[in-house]
Short mmCIF file of C-alpha atoms and ligand atoms in Angstrom, two decimals:
data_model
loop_
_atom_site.label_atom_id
_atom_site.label_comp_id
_atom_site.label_asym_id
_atom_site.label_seq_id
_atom_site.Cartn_x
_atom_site.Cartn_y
_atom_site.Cartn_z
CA UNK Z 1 44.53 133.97 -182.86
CA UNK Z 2 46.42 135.39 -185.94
CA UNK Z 3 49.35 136.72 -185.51
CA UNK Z 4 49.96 139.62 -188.20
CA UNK Z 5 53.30 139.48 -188.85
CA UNK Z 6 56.53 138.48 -186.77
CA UNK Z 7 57.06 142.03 -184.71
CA UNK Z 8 60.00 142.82 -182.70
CA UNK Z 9 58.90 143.75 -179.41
CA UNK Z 10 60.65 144.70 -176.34
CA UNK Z 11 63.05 142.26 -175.01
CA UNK Z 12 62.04 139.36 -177.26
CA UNK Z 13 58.37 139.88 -174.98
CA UNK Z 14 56.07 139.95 -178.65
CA UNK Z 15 57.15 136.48 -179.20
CA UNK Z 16 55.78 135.28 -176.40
CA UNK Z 17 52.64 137.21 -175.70
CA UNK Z 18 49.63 135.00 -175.70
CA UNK Z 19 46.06 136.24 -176.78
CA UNK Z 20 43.35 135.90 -174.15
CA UNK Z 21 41.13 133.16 -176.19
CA UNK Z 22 44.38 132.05 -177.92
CA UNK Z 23 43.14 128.60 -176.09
CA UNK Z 24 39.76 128.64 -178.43
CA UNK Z 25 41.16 128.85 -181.26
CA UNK Z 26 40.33 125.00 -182.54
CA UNK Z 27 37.50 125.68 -181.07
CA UNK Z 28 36.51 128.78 -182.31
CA UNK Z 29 37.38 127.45 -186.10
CA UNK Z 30 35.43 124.45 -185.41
CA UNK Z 31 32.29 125.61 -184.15
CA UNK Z 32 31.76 128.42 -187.18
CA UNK Z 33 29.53 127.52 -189.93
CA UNK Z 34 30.39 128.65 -192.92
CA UNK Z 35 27.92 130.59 -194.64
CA UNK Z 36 25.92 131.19 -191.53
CA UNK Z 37 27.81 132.59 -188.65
CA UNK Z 38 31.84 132.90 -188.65
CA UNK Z 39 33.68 133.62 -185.31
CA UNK Z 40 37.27 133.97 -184.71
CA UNK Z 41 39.74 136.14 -182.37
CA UNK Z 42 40.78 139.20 -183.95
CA UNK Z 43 44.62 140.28 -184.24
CA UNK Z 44 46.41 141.86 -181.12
CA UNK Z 45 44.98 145.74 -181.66
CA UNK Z 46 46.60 149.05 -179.94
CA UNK Z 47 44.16 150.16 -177.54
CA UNK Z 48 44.13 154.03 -175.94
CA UNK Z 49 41.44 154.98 -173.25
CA UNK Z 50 40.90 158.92 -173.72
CA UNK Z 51 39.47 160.88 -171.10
CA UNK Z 52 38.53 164.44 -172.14
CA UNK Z 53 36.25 167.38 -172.27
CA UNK Z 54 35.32 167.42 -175.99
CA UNK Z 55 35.30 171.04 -176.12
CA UNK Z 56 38.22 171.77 -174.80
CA UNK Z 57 41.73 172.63 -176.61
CA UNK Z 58 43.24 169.32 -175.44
CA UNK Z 59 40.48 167.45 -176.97
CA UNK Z 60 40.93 169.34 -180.62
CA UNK Z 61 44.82 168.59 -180.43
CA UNK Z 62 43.75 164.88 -180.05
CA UNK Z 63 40.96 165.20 -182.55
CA UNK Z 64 44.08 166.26 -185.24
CA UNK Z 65 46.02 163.11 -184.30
CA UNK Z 66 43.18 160.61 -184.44
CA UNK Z 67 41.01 161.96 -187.22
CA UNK Z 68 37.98 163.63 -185.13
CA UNK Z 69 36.63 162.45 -181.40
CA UNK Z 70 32.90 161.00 -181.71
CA UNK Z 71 30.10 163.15 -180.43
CA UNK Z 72 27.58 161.37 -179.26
CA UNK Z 73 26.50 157.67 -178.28
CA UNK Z 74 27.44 154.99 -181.12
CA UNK Z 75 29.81 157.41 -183.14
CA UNK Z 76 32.58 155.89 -184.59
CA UNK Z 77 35.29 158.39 -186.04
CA UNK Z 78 38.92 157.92 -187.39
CA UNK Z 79 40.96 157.34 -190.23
CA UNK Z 80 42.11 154.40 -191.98
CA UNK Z 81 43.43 152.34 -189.42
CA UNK Z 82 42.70 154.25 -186.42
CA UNK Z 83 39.58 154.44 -185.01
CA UNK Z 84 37.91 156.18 -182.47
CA UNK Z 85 34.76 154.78 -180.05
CA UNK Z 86 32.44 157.03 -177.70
CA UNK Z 87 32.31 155.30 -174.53
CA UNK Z 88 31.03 158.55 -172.44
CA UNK Z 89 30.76 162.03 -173.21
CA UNK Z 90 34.14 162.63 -171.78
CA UNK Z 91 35.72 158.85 -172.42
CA UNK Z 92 36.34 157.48 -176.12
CA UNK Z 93 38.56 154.71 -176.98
CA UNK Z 94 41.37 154.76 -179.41
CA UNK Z 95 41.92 151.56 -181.82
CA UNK Z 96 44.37 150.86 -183.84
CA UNK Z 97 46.84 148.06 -185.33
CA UNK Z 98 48.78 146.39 -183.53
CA UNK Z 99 52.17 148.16 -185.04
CA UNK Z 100 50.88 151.99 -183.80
CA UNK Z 101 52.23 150.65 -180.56
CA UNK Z 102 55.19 152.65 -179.10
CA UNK Z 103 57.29 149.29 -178.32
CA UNK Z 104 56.50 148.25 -182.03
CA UNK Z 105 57.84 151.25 -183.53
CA UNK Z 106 54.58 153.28 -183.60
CA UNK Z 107 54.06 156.10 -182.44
CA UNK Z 108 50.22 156.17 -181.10
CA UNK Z 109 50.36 156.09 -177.47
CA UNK Z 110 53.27 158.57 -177.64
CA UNK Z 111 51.79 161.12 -180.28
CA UNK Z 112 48.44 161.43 -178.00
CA UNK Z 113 50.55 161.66 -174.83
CA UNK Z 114 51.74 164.40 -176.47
CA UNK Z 115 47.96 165.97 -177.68
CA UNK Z 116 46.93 166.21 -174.07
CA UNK Z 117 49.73 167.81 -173.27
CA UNK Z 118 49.24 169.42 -169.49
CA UNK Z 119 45.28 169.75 -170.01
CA UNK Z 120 43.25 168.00 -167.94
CA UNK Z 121 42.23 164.49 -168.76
CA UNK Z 122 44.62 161.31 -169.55
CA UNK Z 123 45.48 159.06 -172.12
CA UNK Z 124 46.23 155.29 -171.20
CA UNK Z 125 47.64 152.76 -172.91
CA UNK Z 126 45.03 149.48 -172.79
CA UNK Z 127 46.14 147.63 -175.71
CA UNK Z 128 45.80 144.58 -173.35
CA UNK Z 129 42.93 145.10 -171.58
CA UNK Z 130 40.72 143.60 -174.19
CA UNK Z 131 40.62 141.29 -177.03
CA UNK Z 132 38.79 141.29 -179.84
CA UNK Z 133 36.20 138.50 -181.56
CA UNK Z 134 35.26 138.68 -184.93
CA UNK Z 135 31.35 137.30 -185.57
CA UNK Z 136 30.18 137.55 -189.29
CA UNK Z 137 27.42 135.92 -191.36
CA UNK Z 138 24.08 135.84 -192.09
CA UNK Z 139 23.35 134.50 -188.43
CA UNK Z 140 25.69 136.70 -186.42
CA UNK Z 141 22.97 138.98 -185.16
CA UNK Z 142 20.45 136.20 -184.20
CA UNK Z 143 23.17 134.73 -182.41
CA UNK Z 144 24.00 137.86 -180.42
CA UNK Z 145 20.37 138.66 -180.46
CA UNK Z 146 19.82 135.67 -177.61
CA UNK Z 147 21.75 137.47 -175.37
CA UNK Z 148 21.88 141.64 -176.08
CA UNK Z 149 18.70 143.37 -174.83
CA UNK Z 150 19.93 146.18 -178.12
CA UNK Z 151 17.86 146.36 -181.50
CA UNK Z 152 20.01 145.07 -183.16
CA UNK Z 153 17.58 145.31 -186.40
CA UNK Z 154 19.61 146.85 -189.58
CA UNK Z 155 17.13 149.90 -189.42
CA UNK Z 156 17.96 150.98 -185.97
CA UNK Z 157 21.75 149.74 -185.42
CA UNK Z 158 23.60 150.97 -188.66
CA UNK Z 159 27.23 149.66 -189.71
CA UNK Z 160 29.80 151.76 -188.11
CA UNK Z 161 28.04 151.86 -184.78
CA UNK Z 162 30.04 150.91 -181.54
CA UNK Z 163 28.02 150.71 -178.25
CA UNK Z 164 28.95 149.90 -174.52
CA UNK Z 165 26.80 147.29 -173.37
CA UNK Z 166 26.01 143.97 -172.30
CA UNK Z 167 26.06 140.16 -174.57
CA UNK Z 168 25.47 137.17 -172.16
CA UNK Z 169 25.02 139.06 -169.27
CA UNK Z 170 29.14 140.70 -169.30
CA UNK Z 171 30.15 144.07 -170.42
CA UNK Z 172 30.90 144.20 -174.10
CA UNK Z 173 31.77 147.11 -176.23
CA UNK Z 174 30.22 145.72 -179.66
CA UNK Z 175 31.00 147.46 -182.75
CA UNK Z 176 28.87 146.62 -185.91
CA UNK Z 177 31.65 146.78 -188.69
CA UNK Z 178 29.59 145.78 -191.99
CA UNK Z 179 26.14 144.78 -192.38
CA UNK Z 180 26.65 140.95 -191.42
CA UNK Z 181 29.74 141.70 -189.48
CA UNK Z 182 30.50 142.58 -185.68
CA UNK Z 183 34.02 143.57 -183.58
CA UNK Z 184 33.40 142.35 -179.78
CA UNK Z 185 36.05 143.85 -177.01
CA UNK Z 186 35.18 142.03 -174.06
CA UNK Z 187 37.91 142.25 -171.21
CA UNK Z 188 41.27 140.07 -171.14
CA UNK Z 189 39.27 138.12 -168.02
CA UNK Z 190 35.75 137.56 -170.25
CA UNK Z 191 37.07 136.27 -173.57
CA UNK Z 192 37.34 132.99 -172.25
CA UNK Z 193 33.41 133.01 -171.12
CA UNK Z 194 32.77 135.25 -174.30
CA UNK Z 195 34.02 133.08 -176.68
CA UNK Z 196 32.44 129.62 -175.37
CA UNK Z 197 28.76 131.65 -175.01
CA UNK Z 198 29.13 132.35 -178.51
CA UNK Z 199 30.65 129.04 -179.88
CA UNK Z 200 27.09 127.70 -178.16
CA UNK Z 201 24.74 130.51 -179.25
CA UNK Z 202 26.32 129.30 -182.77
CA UNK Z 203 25.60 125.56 -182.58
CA UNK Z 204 22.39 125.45 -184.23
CA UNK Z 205 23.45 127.24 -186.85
CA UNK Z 206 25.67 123.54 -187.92
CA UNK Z 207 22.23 121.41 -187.92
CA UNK Z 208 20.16 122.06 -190.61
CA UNK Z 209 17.00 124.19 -190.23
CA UNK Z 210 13.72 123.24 -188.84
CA UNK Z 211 10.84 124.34 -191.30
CA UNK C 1 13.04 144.32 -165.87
CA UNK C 2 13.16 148.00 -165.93
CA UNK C 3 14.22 149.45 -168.90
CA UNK C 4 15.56 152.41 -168.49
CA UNK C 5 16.33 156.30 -170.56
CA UNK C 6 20.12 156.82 -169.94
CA UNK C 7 20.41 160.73 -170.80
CA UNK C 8 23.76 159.93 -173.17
CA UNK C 9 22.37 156.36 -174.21
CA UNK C 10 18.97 156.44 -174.87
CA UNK C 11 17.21 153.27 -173.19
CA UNK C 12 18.71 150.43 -172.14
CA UNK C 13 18.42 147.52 -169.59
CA UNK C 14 18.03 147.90 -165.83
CA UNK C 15 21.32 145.49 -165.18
CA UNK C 16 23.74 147.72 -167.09
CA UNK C 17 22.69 150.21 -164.11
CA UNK C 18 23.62 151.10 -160.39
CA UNK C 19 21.09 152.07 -157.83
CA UNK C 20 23.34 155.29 -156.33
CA UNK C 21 20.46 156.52 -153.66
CA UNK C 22 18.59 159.04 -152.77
CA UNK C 23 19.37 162.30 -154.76
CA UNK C 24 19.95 166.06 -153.69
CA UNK C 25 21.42 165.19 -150.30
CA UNK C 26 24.00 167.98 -150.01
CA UNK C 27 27.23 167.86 -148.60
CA UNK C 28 27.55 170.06 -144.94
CA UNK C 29 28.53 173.10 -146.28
CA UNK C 30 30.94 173.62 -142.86
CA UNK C 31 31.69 169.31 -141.95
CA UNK C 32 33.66 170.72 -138.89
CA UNK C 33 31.07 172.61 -137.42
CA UNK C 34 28.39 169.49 -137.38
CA UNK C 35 28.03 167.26 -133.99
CA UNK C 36 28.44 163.61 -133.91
CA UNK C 37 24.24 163.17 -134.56
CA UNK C 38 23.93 165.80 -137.45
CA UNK C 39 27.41 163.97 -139.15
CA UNK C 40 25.70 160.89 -138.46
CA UNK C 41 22.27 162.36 -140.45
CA UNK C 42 24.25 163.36 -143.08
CA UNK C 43 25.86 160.13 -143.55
CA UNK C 44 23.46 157.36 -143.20
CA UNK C 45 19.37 159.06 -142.68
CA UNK C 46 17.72 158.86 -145.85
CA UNK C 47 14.03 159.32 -147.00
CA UNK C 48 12.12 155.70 -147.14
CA UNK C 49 8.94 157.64 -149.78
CA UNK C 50 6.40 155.32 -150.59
CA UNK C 51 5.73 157.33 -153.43
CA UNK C 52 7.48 159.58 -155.89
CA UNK C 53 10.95 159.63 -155.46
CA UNK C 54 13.57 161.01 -156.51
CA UNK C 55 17.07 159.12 -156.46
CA UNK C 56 20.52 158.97 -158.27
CA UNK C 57 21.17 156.44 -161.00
CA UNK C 58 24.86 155.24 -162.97
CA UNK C 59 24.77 153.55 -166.58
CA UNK C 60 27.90 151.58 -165.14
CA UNK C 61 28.20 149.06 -168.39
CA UNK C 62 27.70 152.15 -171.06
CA UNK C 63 28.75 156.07 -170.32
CA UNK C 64 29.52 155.62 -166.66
CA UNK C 65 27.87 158.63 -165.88
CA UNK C 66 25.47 159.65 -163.47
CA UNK C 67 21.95 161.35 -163.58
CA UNK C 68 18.75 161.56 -161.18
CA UNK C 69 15.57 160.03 -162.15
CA UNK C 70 12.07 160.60 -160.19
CA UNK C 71 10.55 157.35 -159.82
CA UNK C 72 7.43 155.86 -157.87
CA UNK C 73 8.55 153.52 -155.59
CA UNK C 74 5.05 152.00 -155.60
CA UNK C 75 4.64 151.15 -159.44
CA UNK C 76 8.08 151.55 -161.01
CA UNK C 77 6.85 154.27 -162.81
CA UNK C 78 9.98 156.61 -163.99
CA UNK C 79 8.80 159.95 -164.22
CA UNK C 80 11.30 161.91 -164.91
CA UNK C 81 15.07 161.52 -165.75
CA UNK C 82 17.41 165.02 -165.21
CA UNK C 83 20.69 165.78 -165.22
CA UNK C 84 23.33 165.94 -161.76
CA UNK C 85 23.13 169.29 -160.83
CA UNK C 86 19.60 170.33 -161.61
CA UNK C 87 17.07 170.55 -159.30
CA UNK C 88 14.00 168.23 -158.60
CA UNK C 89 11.26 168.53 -161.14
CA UNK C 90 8.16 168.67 -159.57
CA UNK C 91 6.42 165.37 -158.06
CA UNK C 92 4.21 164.91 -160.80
CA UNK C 93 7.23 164.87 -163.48
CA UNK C 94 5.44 167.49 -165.43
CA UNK C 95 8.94 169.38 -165.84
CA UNK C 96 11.15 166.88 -167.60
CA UNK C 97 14.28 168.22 -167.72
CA UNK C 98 15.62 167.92 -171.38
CA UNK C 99 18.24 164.81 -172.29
CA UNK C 100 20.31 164.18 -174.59
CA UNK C 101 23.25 166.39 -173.26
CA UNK C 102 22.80 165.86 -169.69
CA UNK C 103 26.03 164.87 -168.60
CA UNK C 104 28.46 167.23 -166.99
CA UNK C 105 31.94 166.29 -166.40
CA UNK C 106 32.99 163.81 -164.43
CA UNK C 107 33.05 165.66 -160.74
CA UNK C 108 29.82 165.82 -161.41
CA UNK C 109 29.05 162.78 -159.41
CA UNK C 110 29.26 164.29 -156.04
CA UNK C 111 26.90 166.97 -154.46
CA UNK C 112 29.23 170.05 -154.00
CA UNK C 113 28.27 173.30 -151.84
CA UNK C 114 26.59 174.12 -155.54
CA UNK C 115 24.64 171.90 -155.02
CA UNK C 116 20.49 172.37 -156.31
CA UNK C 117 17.94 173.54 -153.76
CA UNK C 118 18.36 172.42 -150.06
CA UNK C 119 14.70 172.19 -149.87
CA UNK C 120 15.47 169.07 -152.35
CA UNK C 121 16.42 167.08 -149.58
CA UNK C 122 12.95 166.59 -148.01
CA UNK C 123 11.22 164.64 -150.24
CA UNK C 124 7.35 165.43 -150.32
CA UNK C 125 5.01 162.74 -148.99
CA UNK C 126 3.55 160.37 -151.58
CA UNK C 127 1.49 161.47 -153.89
CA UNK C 128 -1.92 160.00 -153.73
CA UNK C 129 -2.58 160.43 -156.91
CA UNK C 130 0.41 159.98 -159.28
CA UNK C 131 0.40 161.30 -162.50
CA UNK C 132 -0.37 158.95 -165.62
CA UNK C 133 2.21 159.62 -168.02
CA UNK C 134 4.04 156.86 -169.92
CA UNK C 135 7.76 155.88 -168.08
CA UNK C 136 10.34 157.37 -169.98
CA UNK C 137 11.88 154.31 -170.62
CA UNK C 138 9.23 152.53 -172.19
CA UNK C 139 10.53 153.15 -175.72
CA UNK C 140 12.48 150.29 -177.42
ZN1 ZN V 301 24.51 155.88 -170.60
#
């Protein structure tokens, strides 16, 4: 796991927060194949769940702090640094770096807190509820093609997508950041699984291919 | 494996769904005024159709949100998939109700005093002959 720079948090606690797959990563280094497929663990990320009718007021007060809410299934909306991920048509999920936090001297949690105001709906803080893989290369979506029922084909799943669903039979939210590159957020609890599924969905990617 | 037409996600994967039972059984609109056996209908007596049937249905791994679907029990065939809230297209699934925006909020999920047609909640016999359109989530 990387971590991005040497944060104060409360009471000392940054220093000794531990990523969920913090465990894999020798692993995780050793099994990618360079040129092929590429996985690592992501940086700690601020996470938000949002729960709120779209068309309400609430909803365009917390549209103006993240930079739009995404309409419909697979949107992806935000600005630099933030973004935002449909997850329902009343559920999205906020994602940002790991210094938006409010114990980091951010401001994220707080600042949409403060968008909801007293409408109805809720904004929680779930920066660790997930962690985050990183899968790139040329083989990244064969590998994750042997266990997510999706298309996953480049003319039906476009860069910028996210979608709620499953890879090796656990939720995952997958997020298709570039056209050989994908964001996984399985739970805190899955990463562990997660990450040794994909270190052997990878493995034949290191022996050289069979004509 | 079923795959099935989420309204919100388009199709997707039986196992990323919950079974949620049979649909348009309405909450007593006075609870205190039923006896033990009507309480007890309520609660637990359900429709066993050999047939065309029409149930409730959550996409627990993508929106979490519920709809109804018509389905024959017999074949698998999906027939129809509507909204919460809407009432029962008829048994041949001729009236699909349009997706895409189905979902309503999130109280949606229960049956209120709202609720669609009563007459919803006795399902018609099976229909000998079942219509012979494609399931709706036979699309990939
Ligand atoms: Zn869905």
């Amino acid at each position: 796991m990387a971590n991005s720079a040497a944060l104060e948090g409360i009471n000392g606690l940054r220093d000794i927060r531990r990523s969920p797959a913090s465990h894999l990563a020798s692993a995780l280094e050793a099994g990618s194949v360079q040129g092929k497929v590429v996985l690592a663990e992501g940086p700690f990320q601020t996470m938000a769940g949002v729960r709120v009718d779209p068309g309400s007021e609430g909803a365009s007060r917390i549209a103006a702090v993240t930079g739009g809410l995404p309409a419909r299934c697979g949107d992806v909306t935000g600005t630099e640094g933030v973004s935002v991920l449909w997850l329902g048509p009343s559920e999205f999920l906020v994602v940002a770096p790991e210094e938006d936090h409010d114990s980091l001297g951010g401001n994220l949690i707080g600042s949409l807190t403060h968008a909801l105001g007293d409408a109805p709906g809720q904004v929680v803080d779930l920066s660790a509820n997930r962690t985050t893989f990183e899968l790139s290369g040329p083989r990244a979506r064969a590998v994750l093609e042997k266990g997510c029922a999706l298309d996953l084909h480049p003319r039906t799943l476009k860069a910028g997508t996210a979608l709620s669903t499953e890879i090796g039979n656990i939720p995952v939210v997958l997020w298709k950041t570039g056209e050989e590159s994908f964001r996984l957020f399985p739970r805190a609890s899955f990463a562990d699984f997660l990450g040794r599924w994909l270190l052997d969905a990878m493995r034949e990617y290191a022996s050289p291919e069979v004509p | 494996m079923l795959l099935i037409s989420c309204p919100n996600c388009g199709s997707r994967d039986e196992t990323e769904f919950h079974y949620g039972g049979q649909a348009h059984v309405p909450y007593p609109e006075n609870p205190n005024e039923l006896n033990d056996k009507e309480w007890a209908h309520f609660l637990f007596y359900r429709e066993n159709t050999k047939g065309i049937f029409a149930e409730r249905w959550l996409h627990s791994t993508g929106c979490r949100q519920w709809f109804n679907m018509l389905r024959d029990t017999v074949t698998y065939d999906i027939k129809a998939v509507y909204p919460m809230g809407t009432p029962r297209p008829d048994a041949a699934g001729t009236l699909t109700a349009e997706t895409g925006t189905a979902s309503l909020a999130a109280d949606s999920t229960t049956t209120g005093t709202a609720a669609p047609s009563i007459s919803g909640t006795s399902i018609a016999p099976a229909d000998p002959a079942p219509s012979t359109t494609a399931p709706k989530g036979a699309t990939k």
